[in-house]
PDB file of C-alpha atoms and ligand atoms in Angstrom:
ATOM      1  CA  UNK A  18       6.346 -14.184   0.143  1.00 88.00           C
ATOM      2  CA  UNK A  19       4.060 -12.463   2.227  1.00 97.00           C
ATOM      3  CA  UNK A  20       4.894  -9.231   3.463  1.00 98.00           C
ATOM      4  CA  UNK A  21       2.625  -7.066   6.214  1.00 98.00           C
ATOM      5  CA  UNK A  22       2.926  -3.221   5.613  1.00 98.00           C
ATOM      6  CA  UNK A  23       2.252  -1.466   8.713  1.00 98.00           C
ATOM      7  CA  UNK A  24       0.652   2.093   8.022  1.00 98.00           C
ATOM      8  CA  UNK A  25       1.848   4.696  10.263  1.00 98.00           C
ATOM      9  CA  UNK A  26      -1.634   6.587   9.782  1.00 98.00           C
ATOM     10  CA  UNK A  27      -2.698   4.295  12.312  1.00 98.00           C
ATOM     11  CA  UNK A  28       0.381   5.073  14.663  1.00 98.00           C
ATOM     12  CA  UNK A  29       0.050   7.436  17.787  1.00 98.00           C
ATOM     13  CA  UNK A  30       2.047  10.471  16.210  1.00 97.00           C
ATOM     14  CA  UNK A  31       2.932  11.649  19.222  1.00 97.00           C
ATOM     15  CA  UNK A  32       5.467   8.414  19.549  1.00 97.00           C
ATOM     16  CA  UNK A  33       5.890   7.742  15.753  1.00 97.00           C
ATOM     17  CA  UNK A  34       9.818   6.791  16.317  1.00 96.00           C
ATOM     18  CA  UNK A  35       8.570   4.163  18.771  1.00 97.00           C
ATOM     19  CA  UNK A  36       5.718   2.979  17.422  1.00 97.00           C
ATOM     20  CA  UNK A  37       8.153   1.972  14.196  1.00 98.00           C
ATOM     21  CA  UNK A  38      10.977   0.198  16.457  1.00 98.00           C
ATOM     22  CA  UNK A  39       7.818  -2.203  17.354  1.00 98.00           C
ATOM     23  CA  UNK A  40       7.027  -3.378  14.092  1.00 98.00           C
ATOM     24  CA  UNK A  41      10.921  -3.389  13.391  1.00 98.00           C
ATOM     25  CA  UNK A  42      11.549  -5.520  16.046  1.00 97.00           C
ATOM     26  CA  UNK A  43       8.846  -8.062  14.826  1.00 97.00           C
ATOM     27  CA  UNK A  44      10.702  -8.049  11.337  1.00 97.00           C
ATOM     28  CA  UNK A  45       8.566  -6.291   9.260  1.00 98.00           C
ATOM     29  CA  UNK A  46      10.619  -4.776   5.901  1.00 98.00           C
ATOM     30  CA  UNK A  47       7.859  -2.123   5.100  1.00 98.00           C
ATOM     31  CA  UNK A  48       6.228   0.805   6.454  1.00 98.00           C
ATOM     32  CA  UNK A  49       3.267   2.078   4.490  1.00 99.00           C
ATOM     33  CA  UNK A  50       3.024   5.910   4.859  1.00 98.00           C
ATOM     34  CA  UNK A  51      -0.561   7.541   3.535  1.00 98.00           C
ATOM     35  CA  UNK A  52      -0.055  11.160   1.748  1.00 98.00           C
ATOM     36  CA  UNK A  53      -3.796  12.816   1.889  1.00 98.00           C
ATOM     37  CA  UNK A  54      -4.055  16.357   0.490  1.00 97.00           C
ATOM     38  CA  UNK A  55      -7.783  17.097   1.699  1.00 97.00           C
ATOM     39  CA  UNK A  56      -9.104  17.291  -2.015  1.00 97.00           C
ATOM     40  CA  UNK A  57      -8.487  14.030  -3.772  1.00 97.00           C
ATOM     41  CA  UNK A  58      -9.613  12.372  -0.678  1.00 98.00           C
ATOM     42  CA  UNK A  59     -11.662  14.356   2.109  1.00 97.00           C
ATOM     43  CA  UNK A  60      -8.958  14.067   5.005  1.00 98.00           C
ATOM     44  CA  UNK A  61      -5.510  15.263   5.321  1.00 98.00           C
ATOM     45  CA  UNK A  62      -2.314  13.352   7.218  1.00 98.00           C
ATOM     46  CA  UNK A  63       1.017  14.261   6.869  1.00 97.00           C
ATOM     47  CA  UNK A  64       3.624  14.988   4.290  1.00 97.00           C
ATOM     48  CA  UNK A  65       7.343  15.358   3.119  1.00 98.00           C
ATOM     49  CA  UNK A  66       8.632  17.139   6.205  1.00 98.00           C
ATOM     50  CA  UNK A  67       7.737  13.677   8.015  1.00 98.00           C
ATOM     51  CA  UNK A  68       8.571  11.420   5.473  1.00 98.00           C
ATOM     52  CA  UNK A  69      12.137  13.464   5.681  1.00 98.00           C
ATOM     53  CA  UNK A  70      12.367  13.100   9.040  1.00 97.00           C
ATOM     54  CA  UNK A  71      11.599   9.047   9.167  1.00 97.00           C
ATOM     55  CA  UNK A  72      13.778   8.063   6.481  1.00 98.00           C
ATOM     56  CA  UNK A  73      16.775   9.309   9.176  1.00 97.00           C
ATOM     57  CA  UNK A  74      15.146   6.769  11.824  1.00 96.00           C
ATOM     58  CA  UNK A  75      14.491   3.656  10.046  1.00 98.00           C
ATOM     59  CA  UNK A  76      15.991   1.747   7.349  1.00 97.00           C
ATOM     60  CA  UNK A  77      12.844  -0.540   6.282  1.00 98.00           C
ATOM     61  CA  UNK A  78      11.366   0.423   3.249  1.00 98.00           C
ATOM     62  CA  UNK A  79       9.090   3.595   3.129  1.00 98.00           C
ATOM     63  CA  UNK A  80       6.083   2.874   1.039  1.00 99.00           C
ATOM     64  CA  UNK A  81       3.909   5.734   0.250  1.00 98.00           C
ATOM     65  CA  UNK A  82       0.962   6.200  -0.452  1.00 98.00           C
ATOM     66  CA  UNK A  83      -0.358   9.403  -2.294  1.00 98.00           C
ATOM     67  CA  UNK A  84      -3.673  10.035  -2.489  1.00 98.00           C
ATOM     68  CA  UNK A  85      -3.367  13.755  -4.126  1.00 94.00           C
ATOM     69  CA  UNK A  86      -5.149  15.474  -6.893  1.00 94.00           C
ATOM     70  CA  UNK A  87      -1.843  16.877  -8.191  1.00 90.00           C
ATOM     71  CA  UNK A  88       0.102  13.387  -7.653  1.00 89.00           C
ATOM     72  CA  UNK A  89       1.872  13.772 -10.475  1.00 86.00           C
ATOM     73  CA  UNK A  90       3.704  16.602  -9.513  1.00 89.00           C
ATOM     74  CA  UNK A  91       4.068  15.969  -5.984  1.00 94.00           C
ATOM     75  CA  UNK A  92       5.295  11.925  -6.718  1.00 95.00           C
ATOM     76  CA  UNK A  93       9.220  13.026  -7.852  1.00 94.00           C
ATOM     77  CA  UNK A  94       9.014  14.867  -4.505  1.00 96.00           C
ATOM     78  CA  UNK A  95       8.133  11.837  -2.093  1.00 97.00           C
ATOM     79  CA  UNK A  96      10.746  10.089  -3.743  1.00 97.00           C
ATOM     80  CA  UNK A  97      13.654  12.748  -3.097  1.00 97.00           C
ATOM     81  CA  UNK A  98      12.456  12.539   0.212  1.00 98.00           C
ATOM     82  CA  UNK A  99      13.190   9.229   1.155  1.00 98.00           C
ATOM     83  CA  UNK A 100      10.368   6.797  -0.059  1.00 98.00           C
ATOM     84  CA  UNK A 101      11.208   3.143  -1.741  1.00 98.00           C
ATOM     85  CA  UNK A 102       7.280   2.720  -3.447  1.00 99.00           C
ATOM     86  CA  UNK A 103       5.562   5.506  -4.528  1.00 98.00           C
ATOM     87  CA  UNK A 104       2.192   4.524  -5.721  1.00 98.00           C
ATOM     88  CA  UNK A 105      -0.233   6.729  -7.334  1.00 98.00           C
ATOM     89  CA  UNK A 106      -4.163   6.909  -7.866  1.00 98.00           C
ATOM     90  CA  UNK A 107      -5.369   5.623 -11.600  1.00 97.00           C
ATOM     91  CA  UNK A 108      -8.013   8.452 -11.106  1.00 97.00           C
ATOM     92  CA  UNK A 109      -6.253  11.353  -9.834  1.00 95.00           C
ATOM     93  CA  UNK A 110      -3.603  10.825 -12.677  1.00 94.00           C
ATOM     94  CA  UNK A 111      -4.080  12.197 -16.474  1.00 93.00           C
ATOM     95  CA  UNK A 112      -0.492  11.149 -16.939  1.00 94.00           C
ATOM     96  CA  UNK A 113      -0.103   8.397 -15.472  1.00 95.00           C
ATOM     97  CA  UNK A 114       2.337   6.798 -17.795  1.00 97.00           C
ATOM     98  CA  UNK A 115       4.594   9.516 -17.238  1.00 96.00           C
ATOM     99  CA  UNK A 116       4.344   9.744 -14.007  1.00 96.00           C
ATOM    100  CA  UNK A 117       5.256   5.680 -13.258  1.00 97.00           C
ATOM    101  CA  UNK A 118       8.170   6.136 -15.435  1.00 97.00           C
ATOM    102  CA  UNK A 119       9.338   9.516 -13.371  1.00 96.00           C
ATOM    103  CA  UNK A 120       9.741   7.971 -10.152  1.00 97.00           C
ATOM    104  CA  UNK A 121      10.959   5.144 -11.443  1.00 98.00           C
ATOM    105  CA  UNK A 122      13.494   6.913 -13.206  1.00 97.00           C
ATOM    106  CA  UNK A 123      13.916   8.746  -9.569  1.00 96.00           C
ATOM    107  CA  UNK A 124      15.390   5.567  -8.180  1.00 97.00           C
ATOM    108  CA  UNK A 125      11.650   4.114  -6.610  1.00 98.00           C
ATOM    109  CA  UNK A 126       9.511   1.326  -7.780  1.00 98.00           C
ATOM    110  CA  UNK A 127       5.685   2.912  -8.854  1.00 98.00           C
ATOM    111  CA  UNK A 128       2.616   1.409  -7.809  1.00 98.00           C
ATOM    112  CA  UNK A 129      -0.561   2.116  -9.588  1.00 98.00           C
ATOM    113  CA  UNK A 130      -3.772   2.473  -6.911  1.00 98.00           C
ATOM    114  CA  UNK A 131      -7.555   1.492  -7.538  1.00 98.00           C
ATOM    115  CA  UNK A 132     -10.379   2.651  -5.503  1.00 98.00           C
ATOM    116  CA  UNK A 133     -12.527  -0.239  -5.044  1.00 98.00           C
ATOM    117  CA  UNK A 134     -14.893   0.829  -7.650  1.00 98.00           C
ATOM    118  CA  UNK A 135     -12.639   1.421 -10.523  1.00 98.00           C
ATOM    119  CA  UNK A 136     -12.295  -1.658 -13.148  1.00 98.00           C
ATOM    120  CA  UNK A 137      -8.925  -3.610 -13.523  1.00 98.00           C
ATOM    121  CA  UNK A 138      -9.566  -2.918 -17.150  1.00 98.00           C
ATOM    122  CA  UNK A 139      -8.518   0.577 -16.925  1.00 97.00           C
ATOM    123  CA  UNK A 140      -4.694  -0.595 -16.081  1.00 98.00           C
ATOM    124  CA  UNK A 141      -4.160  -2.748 -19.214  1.00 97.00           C
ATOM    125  CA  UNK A 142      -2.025  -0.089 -20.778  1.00 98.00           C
ATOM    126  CA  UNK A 143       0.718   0.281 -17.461  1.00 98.00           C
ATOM    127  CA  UNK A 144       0.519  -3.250 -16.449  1.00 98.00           C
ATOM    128  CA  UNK A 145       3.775  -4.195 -17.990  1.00 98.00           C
ATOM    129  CA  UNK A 146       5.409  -0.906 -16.640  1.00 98.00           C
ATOM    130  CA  UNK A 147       4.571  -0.919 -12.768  1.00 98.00           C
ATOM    131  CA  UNK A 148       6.046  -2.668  -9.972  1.00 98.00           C
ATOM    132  CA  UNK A 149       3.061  -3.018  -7.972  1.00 99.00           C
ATOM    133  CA  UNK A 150      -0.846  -2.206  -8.207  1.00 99.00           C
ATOM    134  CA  UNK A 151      -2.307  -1.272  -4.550  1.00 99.00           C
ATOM    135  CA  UNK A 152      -5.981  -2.504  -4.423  1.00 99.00           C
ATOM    136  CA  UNK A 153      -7.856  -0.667  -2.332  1.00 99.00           C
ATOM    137  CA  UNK A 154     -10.590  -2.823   0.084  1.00 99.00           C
ATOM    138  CA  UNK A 155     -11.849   0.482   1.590  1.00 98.00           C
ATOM    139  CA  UNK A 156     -12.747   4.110  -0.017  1.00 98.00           C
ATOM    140  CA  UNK A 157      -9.490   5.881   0.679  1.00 98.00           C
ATOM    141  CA  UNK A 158      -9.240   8.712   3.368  1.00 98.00           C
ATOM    142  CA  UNK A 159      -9.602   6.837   6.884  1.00 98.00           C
ATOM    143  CA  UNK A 160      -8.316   4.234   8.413  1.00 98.00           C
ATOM    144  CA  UNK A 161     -10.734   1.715  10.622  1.00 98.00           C
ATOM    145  CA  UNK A 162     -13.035   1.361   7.700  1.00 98.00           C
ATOM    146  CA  UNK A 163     -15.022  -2.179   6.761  1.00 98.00           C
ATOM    147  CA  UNK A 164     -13.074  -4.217   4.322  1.00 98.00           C
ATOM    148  CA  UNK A 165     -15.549  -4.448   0.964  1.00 98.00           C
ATOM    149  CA  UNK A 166     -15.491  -8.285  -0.061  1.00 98.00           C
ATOM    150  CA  UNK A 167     -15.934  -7.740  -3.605  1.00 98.00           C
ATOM    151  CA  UNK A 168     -12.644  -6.625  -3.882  1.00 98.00           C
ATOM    152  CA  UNK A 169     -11.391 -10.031  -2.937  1.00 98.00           C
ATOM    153  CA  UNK A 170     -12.624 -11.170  -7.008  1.00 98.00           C
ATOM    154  CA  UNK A 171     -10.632  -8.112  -7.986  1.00 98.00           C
ATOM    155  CA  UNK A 172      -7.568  -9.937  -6.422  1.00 98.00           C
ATOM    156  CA  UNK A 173      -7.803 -13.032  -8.088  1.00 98.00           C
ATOM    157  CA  UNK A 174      -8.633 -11.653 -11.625  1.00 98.00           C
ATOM    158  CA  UNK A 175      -5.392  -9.549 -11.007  1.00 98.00           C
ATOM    159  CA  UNK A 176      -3.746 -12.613 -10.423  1.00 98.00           C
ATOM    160  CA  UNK A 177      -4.942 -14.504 -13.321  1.00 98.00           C
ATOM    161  CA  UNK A 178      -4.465 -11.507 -16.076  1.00 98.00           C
ATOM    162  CA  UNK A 179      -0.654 -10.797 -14.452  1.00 98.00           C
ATOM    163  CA  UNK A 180       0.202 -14.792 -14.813  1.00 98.00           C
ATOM    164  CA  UNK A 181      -1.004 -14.440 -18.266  1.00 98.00           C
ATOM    165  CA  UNK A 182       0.745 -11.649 -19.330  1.00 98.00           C
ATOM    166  CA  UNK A 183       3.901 -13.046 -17.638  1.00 98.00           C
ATOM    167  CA  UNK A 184       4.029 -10.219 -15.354  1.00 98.00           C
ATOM    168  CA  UNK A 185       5.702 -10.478 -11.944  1.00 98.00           C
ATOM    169  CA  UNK A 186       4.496  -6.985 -10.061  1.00 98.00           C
ATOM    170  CA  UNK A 187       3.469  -7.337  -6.738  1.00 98.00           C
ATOM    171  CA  UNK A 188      -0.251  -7.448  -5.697  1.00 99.00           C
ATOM    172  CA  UNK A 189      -0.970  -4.672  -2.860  1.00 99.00           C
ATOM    173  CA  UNK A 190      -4.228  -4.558  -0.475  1.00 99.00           C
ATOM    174  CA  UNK A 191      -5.507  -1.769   1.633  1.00 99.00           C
ATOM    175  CA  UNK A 192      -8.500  -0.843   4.222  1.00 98.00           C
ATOM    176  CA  UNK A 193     -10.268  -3.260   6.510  1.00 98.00           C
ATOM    177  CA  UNK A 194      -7.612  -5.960   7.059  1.00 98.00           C
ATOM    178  CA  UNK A 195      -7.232  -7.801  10.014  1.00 98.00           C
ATOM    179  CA  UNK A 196      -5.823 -11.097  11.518  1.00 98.00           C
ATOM    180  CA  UNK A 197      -9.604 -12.629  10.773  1.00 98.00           C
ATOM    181  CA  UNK A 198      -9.470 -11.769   6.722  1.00 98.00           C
ATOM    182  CA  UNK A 199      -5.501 -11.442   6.038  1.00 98.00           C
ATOM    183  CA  UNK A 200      -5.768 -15.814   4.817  1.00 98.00           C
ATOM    184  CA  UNK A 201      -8.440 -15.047   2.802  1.00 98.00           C
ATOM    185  CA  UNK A 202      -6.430 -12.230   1.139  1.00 98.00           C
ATOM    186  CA  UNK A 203      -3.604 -14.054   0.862  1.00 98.00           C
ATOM    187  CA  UNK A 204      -4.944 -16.853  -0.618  1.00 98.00           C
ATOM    188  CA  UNK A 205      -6.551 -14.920  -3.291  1.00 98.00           C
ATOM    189  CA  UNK A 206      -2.905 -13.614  -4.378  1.00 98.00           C
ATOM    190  CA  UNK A 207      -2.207 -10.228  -2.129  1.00 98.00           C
ATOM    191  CA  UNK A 208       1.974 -10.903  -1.291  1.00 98.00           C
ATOM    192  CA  UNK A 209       1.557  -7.062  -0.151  1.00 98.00           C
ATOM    193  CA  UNK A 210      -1.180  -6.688   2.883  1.00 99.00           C
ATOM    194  CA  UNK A 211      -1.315  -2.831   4.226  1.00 99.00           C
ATOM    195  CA  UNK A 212      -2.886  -2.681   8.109  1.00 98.00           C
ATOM    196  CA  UNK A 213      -2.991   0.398  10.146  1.00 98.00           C
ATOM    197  CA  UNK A 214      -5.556   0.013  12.712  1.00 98.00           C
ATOM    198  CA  UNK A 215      -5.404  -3.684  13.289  1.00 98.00           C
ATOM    199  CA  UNK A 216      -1.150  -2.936  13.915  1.00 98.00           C
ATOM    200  CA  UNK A 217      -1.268  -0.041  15.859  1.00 98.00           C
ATOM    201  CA  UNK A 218      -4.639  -0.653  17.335  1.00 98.00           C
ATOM    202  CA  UNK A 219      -3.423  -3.489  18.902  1.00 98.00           C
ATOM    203  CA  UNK A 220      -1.888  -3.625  22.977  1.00 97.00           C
ATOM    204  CA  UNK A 221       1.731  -4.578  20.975  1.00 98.00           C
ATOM    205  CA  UNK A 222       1.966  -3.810  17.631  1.00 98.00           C
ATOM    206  CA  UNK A 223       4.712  -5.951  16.526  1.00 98.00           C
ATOM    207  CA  UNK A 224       2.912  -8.941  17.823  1.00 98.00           C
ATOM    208  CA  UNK A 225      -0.197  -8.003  16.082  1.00 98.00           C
ATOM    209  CA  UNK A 226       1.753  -7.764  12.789  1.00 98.00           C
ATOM    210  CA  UNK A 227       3.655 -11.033  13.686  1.00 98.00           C
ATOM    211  CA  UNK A 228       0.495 -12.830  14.230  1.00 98.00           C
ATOM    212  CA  UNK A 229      -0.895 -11.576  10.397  1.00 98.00           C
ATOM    213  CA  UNK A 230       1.806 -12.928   8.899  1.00 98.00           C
ATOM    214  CA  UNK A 231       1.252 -16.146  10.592  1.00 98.00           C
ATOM    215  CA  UNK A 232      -2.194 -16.457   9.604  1.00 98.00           C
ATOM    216  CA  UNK A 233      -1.581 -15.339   5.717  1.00 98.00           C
ATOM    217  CA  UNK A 234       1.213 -18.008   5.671  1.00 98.00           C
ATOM    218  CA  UNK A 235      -1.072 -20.811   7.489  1.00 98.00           C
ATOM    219  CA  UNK A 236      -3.628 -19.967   5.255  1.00 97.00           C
ATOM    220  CA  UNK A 237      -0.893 -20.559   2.100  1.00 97.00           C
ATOM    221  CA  UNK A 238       0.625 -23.528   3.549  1.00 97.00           C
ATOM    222  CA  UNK A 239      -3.341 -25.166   4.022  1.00 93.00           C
ATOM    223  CA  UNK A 240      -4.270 -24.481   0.279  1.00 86.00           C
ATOM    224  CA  UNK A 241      -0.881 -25.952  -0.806  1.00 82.00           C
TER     225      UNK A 241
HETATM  226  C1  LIG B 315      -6.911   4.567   3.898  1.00 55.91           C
HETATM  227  C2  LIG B 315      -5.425   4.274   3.917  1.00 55.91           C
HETATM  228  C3  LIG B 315      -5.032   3.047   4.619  1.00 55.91           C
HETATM  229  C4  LIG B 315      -5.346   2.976   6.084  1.00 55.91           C
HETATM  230  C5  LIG B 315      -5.763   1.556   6.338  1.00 55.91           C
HETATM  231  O1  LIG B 315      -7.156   5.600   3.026  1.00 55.91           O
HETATM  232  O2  LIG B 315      -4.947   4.183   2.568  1.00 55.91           O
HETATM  233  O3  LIG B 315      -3.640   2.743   4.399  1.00 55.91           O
HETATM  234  O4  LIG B 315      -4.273   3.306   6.925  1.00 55.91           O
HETATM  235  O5  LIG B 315      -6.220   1.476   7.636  1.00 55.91           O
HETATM  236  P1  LIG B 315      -6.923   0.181   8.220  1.00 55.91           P
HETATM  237  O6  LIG B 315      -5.936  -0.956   8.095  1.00 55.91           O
HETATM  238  O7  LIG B 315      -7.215   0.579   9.621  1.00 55.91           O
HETATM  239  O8  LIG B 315      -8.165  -0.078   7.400  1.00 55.91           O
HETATM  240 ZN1  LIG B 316      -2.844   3.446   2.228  1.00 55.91          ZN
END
């Protein structure tokens, strides 16, 4: 099942609470929500105070995002505050076993995150233990960026090496993805596609995201 993840970084801030009923309305089940502390990534967004005050508005799931230095402290917090997913970078996290298990044990399912340069290899030991690895497509910090087609072989050896274990976590994807490249993802094994600018970009958002999920399922339905 293929779900589209609107990102709220996208969103006009100013009209966050309305920007959300949109996707709602289009049946979306997720809202991805990007943490940026200005050191781990050279940007900043917006934080617990915010994630506080959207988990009073909307009942879809709150999938964050953190791209901090110090993610392993900050994680536990996110997940007091409201968030379903809380998914963390491989690189910004010397204990990243604990960490997984900690919001986990918080009540959230942990995602591990790769930038687009970092092997697969370096998740063997968490695999079994996460609920979903994010993929990142772009170098994390902006939205708007180029989707990097490599990442697309990342996918599908993902794929492979979860089917083999006998895994079942979810396959995430993030940066650069679009109504043009969302089959292509899908296809390749994403059930998780993150879009900010190509959502809330659009003239109606929930439309836009409508119309991705269309084209990832056309693009399933073709290869079947
Ligand atoms: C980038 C963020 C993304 C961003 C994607 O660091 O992690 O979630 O919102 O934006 P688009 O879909 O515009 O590439
Ligand atoms: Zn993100």
């Amino acid at each position: 099942m293929v779900e589209i993840l609107p990102s709220l970084l996208a969103a006009d801030f100013a009209r966050l609470g309305e920007q959300i009923d949109q996707v709602t309305h289009a049946g979306v089940n997720f809202l991805h929500f990007d943490v940026m502390d200005g050191h781990f990534v050279p940007n900043i967004s917006f934080g617990l105070p915010v994630l506080e005050s959207l988990r009073k508005r909307t009942r879809l799931a709150l999938d964050v995002h953190l791209m901090f230095s110090d993610a392993d402290t900050f994680a536990p917090r996110f997940v007091a505050a409201g968030a379903d997913c809380v998914s963390v970078h491989q690189e910004a996290c010397p204990h990243i076993d604990r960490t997984l298990r900690l919001i986990q044990s918080e009540g959230a399912r942990a995602g591990v995150v790769l930038n687009p340069a970092t092997p697969l290899a370096t998740l063997e030991h968490v695999l079994p233990i996460v609920d979903y690895v994010l993929l990142m497509s772009v170098n994390p910090g902006y939205g708007g960026q180029k989707f990097i087609p490599y990442v697309l072989d990342k996918v599908r050896a993902l794929r492979d090496w979860r089917d083999r274990l006998g895994l079942s976590f979810a396959i995430e994807i993030d940066g650069g993805i679009s109504v043009d490249n969302v089959g292509k993802v899908a296809e390749a094994g994403v059930t998780w596609v993150v879009a900010g600018s190509s959502v809330f970009g659009a003239p109606d958002p929930g439309r836009a995201a409508s119309e991705m999920k269309q084209a990832a399922l056309d693009a399933l339905a073709r290869r079947a």
